[in-house]
Tab-separated table of C-alpha atoms in Angstrom:
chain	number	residue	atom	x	y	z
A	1	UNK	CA	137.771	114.198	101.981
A	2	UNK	CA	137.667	117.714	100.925
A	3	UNK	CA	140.509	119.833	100.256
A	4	UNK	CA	140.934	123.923	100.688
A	5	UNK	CA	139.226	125.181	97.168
A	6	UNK	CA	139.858	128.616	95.864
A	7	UNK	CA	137.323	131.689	96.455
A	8	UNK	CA	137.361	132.686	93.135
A	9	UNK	CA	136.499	129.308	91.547
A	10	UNK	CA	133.743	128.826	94.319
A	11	UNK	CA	132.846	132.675	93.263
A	12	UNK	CA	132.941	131.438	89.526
A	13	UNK	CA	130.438	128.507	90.266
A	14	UNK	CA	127.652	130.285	92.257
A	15	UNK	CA	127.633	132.940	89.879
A	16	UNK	CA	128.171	131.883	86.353
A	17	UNK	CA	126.516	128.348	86.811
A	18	UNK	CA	129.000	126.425	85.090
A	19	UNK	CA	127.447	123.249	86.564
A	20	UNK	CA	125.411	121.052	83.788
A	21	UNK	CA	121.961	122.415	83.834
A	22	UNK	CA	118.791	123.093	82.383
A	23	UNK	CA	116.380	125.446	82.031
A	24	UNK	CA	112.192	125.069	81.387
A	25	UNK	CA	110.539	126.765	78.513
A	26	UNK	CA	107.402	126.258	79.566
A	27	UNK	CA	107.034	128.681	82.249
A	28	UNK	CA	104.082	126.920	84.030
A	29	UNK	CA	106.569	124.332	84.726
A	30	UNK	CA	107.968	124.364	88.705
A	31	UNK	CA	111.724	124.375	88.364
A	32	UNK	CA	113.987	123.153	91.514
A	33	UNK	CA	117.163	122.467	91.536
A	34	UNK	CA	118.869	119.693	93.543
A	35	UNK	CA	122.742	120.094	94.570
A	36	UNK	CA	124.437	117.507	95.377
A	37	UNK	CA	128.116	116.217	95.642
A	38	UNK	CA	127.685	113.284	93.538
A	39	UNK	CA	129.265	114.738	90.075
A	40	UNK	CA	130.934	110.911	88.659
A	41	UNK	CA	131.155	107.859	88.691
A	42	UNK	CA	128.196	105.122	89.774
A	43	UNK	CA	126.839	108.187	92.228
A	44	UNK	CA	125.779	110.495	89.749
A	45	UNK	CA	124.613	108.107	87.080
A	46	UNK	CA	122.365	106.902	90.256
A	47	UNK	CA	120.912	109.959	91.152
A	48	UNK	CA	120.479	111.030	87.648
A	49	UNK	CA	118.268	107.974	87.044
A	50	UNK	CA	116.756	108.816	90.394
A	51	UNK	CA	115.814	112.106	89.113
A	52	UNK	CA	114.694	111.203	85.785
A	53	UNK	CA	112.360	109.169	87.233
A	54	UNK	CA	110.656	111.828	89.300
A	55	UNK	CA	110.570	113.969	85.849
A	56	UNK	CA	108.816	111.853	84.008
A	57	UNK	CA	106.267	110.919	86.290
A	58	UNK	CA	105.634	114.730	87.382
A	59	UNK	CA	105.566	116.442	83.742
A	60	UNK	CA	104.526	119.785	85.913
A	61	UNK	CA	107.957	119.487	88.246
A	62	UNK	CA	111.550	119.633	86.497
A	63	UNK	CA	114.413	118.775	88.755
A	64	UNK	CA	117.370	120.305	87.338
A	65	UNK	CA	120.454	117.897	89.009
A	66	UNK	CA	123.407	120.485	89.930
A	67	UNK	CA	126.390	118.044	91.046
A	68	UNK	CA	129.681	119.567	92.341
A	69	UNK	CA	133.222	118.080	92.797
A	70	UNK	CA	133.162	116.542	96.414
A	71	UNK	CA	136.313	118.055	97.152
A	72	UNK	CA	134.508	121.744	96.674
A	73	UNK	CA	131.024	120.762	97.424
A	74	UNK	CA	130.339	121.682	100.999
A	75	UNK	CA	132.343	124.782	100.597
A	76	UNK	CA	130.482	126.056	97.669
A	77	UNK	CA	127.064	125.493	98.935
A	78	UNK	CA	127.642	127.509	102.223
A	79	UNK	CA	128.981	130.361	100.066
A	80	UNK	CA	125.896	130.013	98.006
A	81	UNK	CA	123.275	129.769	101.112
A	82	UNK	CA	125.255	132.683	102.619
A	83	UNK	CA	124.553	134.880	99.509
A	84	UNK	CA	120.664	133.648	99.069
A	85	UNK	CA	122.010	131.713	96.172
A	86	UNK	CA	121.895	127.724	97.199
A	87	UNK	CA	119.705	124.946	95.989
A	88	UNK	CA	115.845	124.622	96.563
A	89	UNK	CA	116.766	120.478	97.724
A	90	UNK	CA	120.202	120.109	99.124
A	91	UNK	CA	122.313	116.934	99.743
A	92	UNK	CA	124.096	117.166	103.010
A	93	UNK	CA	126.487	113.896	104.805
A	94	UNK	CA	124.027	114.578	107.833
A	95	UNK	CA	124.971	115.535	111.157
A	96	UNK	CA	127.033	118.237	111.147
A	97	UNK	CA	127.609	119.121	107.608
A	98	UNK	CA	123.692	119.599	108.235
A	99	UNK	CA	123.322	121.616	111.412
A	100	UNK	CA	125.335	123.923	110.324
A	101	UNK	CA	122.352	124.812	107.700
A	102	UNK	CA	119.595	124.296	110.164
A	103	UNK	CA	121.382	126.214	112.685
A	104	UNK	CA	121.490	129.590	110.190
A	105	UNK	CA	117.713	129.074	108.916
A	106	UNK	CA	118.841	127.780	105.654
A	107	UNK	CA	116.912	124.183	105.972
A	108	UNK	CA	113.108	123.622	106.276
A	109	UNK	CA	111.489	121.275	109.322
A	110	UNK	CA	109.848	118.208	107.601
A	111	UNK	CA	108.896	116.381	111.042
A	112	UNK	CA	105.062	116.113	110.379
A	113	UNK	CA	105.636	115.077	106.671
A	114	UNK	CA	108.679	112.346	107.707
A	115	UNK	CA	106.096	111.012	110.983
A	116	UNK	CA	103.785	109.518	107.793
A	117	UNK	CA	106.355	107.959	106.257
A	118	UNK	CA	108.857	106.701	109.078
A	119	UNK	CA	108.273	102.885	108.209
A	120	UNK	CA	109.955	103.602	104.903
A	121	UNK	CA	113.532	103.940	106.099
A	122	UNK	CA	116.112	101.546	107.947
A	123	UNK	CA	115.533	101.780	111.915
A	124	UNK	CA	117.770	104.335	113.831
A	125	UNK	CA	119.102	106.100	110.069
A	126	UNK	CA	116.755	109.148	111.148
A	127	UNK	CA	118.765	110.084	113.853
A	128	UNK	CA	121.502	111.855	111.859
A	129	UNK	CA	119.147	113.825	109.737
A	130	UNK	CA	117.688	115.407	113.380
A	131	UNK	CA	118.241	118.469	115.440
A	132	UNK	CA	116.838	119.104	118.707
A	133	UNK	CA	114.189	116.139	118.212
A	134	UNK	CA	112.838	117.788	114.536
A	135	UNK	CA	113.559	116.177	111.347
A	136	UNK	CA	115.321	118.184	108.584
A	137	UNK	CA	115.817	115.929	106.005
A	138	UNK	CA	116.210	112.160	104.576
A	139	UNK	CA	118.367	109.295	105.143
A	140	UNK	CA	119.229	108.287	101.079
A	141	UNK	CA	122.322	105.965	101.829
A	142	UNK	CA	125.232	105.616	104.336
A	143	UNK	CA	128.476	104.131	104.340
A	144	UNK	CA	130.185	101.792	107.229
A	145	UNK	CA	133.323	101.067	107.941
A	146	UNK	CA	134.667	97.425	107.560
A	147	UNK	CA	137.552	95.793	106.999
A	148	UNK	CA	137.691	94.469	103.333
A	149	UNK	CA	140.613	92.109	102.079
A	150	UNK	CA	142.319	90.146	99.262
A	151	UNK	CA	140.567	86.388	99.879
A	152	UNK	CA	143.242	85.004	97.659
A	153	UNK	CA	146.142	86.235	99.897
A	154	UNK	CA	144.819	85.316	102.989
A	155	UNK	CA	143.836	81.593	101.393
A	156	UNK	CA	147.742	81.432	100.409
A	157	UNK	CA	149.145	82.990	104.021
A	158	UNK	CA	146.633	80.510	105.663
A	159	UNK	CA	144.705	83.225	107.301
A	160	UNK	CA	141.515	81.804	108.644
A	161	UNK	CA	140.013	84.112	110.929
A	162	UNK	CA	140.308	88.422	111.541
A	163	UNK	CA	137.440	88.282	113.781
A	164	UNK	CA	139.822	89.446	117.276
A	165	UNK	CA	142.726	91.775	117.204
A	166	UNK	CA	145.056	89.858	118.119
A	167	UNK	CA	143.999	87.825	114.905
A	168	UNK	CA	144.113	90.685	112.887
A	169	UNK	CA	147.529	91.731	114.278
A	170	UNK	CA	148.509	88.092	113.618
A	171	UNK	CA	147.386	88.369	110.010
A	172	UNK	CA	149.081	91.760	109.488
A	173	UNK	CA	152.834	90.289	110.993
A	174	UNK	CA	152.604	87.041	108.415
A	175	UNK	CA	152.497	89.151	105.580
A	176	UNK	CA	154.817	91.703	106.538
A	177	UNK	CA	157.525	88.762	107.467
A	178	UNK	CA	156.646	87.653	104.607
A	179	UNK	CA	157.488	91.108	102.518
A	180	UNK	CA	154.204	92.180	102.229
A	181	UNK	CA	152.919	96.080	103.608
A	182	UNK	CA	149.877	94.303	104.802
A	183	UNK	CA	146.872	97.251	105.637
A	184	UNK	CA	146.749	100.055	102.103
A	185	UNK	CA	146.630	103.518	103.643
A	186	UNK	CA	146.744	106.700	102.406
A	187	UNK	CA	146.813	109.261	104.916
A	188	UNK	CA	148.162	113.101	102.673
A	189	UNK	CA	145.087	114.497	103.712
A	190	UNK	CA	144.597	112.848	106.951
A	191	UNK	CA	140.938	111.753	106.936
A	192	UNK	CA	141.700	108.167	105.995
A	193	UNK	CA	144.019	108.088	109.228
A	194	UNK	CA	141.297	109.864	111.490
A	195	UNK	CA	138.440	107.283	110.411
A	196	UNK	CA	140.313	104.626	112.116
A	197	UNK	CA	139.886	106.610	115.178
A	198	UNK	CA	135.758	105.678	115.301
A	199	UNK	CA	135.866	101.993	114.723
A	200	UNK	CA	138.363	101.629	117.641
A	201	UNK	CA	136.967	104.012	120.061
A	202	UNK	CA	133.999	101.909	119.390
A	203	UNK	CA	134.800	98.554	120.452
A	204	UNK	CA	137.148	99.867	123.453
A	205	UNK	CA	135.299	102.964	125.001
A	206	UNK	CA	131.894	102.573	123.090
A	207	UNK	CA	129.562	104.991	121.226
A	208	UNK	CA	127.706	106.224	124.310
A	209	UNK	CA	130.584	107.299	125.951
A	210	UNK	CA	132.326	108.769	122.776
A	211	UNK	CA	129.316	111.088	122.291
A	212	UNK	CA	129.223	112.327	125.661
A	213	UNK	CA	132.731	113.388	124.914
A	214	UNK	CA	131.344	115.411	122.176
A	215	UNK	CA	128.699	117.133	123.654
A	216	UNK	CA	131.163	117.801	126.580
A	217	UNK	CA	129.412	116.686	129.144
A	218	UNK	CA	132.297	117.363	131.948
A	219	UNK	CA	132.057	113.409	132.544
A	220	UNK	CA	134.103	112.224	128.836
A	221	UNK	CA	137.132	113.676	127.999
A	222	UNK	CA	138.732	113.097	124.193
A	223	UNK	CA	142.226	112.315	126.671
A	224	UNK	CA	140.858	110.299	129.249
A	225	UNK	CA	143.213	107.396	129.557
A	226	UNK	CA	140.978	104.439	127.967
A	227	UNK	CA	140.302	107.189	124.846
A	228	UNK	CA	144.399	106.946	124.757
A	229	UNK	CA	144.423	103.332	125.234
A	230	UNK	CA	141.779	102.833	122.430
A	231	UNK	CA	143.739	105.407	119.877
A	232	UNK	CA	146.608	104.007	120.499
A	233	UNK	CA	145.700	100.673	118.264
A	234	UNK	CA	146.242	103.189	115.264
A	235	UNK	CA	149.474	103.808	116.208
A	236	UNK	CA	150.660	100.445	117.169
A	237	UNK	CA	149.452	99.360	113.750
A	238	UNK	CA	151.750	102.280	112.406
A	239	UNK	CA	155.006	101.557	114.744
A	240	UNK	CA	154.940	97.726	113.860
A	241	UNK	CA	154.964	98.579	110.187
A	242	UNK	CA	151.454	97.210	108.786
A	243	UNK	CA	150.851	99.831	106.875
A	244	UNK	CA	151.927	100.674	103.072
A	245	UNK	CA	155.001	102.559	102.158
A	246	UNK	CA	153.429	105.486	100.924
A	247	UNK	CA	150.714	105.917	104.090
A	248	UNK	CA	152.258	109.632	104.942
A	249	UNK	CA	151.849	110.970	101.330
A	250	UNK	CA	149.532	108.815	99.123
A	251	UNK	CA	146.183	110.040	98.761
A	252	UNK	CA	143.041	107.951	99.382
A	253	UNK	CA	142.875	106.813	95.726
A	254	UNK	CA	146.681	105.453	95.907
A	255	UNK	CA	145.989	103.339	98.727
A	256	UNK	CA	142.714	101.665	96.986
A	257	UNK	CA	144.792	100.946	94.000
A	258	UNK	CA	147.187	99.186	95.648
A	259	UNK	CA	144.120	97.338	97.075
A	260	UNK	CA	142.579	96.780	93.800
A	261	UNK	CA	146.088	95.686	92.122
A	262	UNK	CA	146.538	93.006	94.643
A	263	UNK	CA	149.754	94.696	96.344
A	264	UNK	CA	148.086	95.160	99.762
A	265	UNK	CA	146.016	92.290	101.701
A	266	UNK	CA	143.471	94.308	103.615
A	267	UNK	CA	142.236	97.717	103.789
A	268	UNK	CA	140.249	99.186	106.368
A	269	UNK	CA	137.865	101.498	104.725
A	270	UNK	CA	133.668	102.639	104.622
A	271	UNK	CA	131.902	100.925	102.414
A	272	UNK	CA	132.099	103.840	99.622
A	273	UNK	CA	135.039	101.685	98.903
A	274	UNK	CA	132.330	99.674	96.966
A	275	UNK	CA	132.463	102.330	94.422
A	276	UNK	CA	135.966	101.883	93.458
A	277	UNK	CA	135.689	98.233	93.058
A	278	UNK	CA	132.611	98.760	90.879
A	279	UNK	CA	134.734	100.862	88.499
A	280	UNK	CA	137.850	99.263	88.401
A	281	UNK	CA	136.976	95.420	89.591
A	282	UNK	CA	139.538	93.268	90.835
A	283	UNK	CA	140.926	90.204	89.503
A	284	UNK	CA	140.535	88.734	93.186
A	285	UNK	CA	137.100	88.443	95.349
A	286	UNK	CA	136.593	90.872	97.677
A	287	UNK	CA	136.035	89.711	101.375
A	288	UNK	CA	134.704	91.935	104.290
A	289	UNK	CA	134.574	91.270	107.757
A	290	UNK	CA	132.912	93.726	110.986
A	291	UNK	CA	136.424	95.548	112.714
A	292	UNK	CA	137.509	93.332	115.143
A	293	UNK	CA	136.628	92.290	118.635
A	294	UNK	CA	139.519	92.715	121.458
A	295	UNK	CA	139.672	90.793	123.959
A	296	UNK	CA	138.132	92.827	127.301
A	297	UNK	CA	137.070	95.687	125.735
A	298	UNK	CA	134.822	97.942	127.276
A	299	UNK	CA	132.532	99.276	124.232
A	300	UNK	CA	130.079	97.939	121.964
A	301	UNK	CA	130.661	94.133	120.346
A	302	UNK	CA	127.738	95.571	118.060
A	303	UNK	CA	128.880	98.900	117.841
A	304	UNK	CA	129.713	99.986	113.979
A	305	UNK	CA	131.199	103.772	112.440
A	306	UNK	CA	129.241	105.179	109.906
A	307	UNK	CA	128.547	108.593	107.606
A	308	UNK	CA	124.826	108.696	106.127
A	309	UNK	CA	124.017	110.928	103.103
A	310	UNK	CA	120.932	112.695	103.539
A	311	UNK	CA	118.434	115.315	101.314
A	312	UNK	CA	116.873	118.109	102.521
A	313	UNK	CA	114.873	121.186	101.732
A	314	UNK	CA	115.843	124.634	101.633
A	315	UNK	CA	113.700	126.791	103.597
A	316	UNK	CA	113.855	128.960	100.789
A	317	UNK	CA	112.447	126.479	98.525
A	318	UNK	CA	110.458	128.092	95.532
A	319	UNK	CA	107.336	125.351	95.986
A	320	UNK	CA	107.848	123.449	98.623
A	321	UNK	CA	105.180	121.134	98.021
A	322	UNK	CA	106.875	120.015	94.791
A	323	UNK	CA	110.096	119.609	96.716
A	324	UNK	CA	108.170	117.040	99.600
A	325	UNK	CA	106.796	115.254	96.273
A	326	UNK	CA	110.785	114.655	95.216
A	327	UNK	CA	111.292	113.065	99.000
A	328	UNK	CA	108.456	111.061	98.355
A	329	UNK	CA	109.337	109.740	95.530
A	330	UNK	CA	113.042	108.888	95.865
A	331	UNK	CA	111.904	107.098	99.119
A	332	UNK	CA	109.710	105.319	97.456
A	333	UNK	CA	110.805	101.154	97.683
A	334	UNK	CA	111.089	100.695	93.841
A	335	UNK	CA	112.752	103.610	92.783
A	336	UNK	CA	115.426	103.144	95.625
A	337	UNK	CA	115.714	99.871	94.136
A	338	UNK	CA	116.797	100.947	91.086
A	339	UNK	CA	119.250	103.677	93.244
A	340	UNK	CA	120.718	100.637	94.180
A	341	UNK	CA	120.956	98.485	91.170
A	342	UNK	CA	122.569	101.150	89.413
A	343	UNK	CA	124.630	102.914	91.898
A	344	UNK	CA	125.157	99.555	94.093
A	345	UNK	CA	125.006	101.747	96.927
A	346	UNK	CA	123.523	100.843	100.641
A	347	UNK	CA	120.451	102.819	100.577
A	348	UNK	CA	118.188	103.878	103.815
A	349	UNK	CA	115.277	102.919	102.907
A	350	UNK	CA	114.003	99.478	104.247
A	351	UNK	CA	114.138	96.654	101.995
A	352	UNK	CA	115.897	98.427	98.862
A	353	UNK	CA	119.167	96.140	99.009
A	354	UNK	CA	118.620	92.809	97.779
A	355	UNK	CA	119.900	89.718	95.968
A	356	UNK	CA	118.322	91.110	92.800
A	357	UNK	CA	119.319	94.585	93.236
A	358	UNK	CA	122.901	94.479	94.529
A	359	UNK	CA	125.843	92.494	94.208
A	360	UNK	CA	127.169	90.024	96.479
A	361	UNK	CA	129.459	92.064	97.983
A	362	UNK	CA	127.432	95.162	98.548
A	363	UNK	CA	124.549	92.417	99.900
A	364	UNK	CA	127.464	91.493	102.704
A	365	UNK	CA	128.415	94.382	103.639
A	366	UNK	CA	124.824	95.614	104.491
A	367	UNK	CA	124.517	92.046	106.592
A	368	UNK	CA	127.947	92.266	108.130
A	369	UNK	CA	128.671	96.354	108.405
A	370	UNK	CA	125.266	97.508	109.009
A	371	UNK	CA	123.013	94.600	111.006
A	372	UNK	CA	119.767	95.642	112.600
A	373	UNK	CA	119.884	96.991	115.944
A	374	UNK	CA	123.548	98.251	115.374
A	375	UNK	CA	124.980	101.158	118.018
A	376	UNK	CA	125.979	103.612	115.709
A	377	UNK	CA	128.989	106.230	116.071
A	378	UNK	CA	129.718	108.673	113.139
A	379	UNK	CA	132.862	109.459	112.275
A	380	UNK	CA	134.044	111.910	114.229
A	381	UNK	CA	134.360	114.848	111.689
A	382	UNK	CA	130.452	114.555	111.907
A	383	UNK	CA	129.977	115.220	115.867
A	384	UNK	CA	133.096	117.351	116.440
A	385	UNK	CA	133.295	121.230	115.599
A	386	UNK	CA	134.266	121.846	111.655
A	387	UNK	CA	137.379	123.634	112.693
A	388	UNK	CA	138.447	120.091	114.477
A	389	UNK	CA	137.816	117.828	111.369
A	390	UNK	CA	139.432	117.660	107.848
A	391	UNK	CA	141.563	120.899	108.062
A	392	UNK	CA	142.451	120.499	111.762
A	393	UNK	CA	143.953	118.337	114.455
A	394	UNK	CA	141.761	115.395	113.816
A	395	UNK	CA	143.557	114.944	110.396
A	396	UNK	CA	146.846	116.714	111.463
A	397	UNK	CA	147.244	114.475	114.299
A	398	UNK	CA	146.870	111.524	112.323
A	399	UNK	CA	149.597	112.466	109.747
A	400	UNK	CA	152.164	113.203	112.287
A	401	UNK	CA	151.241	109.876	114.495
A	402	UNK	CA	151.953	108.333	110.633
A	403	UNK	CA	155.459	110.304	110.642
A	404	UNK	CA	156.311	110.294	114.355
A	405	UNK	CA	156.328	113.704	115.284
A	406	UNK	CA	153.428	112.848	118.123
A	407	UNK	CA	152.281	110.256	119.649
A	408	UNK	CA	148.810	109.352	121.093
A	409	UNK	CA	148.988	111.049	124.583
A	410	UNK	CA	149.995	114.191	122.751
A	411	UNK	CA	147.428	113.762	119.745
A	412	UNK	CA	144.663	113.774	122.185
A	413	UNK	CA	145.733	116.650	124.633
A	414	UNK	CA	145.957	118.855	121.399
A	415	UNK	CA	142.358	117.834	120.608
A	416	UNK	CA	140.992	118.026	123.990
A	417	UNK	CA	142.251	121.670	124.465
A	418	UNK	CA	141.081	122.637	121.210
A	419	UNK	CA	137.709	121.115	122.129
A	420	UNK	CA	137.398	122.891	125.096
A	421	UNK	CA	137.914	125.848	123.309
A	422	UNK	CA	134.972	125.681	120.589
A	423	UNK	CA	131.270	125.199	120.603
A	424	UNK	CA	130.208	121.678	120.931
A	425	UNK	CA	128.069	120.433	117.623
A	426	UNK	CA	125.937	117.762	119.657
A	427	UNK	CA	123.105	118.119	121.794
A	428	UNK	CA	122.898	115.900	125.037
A	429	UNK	CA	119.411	115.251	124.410
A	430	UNK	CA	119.969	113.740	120.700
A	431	UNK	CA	121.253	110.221	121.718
């Protein structure tokens, strides 16, 4: 979701602070500050709240909030850690955009303070904030992907059910016959494309065997044939024409307004959709449904894709008992209530979504998205190598499967020999 940000304005940032911030006057006061990507919108005025809270109740502690632009967060912050100059709490999307910190020293081991409070936070959500069985940080929300859709169009096309494929497919050729680009994609950076990839390789190779291929374990290969066979759903759906007009060079923002205006019956998104729809609500009711079934696959009928947002300590934290007191409190049951009644955002820890904190919507997507006991894959920009993911041939592959210049087979050799040729980012022991 992040695009290629200038060195001087990332230079500009870490050194002239031009974030919103504040500074204590009482010098007895412990300052930390907390980066995070979450700099608009129902995000920030969430965490804000969040950290207001912990102010008030810890006159001794200031949090000083430090949001940046999600398009230059992540590279900002490993400029700053590089230099000594990052955050005392940091805000990672887990996995891999958080082993890359704990792999250079820059993130502090919390196992024996997380092993008090496990019960706190949705079963299995742990997992991406670990590395070689220790815990470096929290689970605060996560987002899954789904398939969300216009319920007034598919009342008036006499769509009934998306639960199978060939449903779904179904669906997708009535409103197409019917003059209608069915499925609101926008693919100019190529993530949008590449997300497809997890849901799919899900159902019809399963998560197991999707991160053995990324731990390259000699046994899973990214171009074995039923990886092809399961990527090549994506580009059926783009050869039969399902998706909108502008998939190759609308951004992600384009394709939800087309969603939100009514112009587009379904689009298959994570649940950070939610977000949009909160800020620009739709004259329509939002339906989701779990990505569908097909018939014989071989994966996981409960399998979903998901990213989790985590927060973490620096290991050069300037009192890190103040900064375990800001984990305690924001996973705390009431104050990620309010998280969610003012962000409406799925949070991790157990219990916080409810009827009285979150809408309807977000409420169904928790229940249909994100059941208990769910096999979870992460999108794949999160288990592959960095250089694979949003600047390389994970999201140029998807483009040019959206313009024809390559086709599955060819998608997935390119990938597979690029894999081959960089360091794996999972462990086999981890799952």
């Amino acid at each position: 979701m992040r695009k290629a940000v200038s060195l001087l304005l990332i230079a500009l940032v870490v050194l002239s602070g031009i974030w919103a911030s504040g500074s204590s006057e009482d010098e007895n006061v412990i300052e930390l500050t907390f980066w995070n990507e979450f700099s608009d919108g129902a995000r920030y005025e969430a965490t804000v709240a969040m950290i207001d809270k912990f102010n008030e109740e810890n006159p001794g502690i200031r949090i000083v909030n430090r949001p940046v632009a999600n398009d230059d967060y992540f590279m900002t912050l490993r400029t700053a850690m590089a230099s000594g100059d990052g955050p005392d709490i940091v805000q990672t999307e887990n996995l891999e955009t958080l082993w890359q910190f704990v792999r250079n020293g820059y993130i502090l081991d919390i196992s024996d303070w997380y092993a008090e409070r496990a019960d706190r936070f949705v079963d299995g959500t742990i997992s991406e904030c670990m590395y070689d069985g220790k815990v470096y940080g929290i689970p605060l929300f996560n987002y899954a992907m789904g398939v969300f859709y216009n319920t007034e169009m598919l009342e008036e096309y006499g769509i009934e059910s998306i639960e199978t494929w060939d449903e779904f497919l179904d669906a997708c050729q009535k409103f197409k016959d019917a003059g209608i680009a069915p499925i609101a994609l926008g693919n100019k950076y190529g993530w949008p494309g590449y997300h497809l990839l997890s849901p799919l390789l899900v159902r019809n190779v399963g998560a197991k065997r999707t991160l053995d291929a990324a731990v390259g374990n000699g046994e899973a290969k990214w171009n074995d044939p039923d990886f092809v066979d399961a990527v090549s759903h994506f580009e059926e759906l783009n050869d039969r024409g399902f998706f909108t007009l502008g998939a190759a060079s609308d951004d992600s923002g384009a394709a939800t307004a087309l969603f939100i205006s009514g112009r587009a019956p379904f689009i298959i998104t994570g649940t950070f959709l939610l977000s949009s729809l909160e800020e620009a609500p739709p004259s329509f009711t939002v339906g989701v449904a779990p990505f569908p079934q097909f018939e014989g696959q071989k994966g996981d009928a409960t399998g979903i894709s998901t990213i989790s947002f985590g927060v973490s300590l620096s290991s050069e934290c300037r009192d890190v008992e103040a900064g375990l007191k800001f984990l305690d409190t924001i996973s705390r049951l009431d104050v990620a209530e309010e998280f969610v009644r003012i962000g409406q955002l799925p949070s991790c820890v157990k219990g916080a979504v409810n009827n009285e904190t979150a809408n309807p919507l977000l409420v169904e997507t928790s229940e249909k998205l994100n059941p208990p006991g769910a096999i979870a894959l992460p999108f794949l920009d999160l288990i592959l190598p960095a250089q694979l993911g949003e600047a390389g041939i994970l999201a140029t592959g998807s483009s040019a499967i959206i313009t024809g210049e390559m086709n599955t087979q060819e998608w997935l050799d390119e990938l597979q020999s690029q894999f081959e040729e960089a360091e794996p980012v999972l462990k086999q022991n981890m799952y």
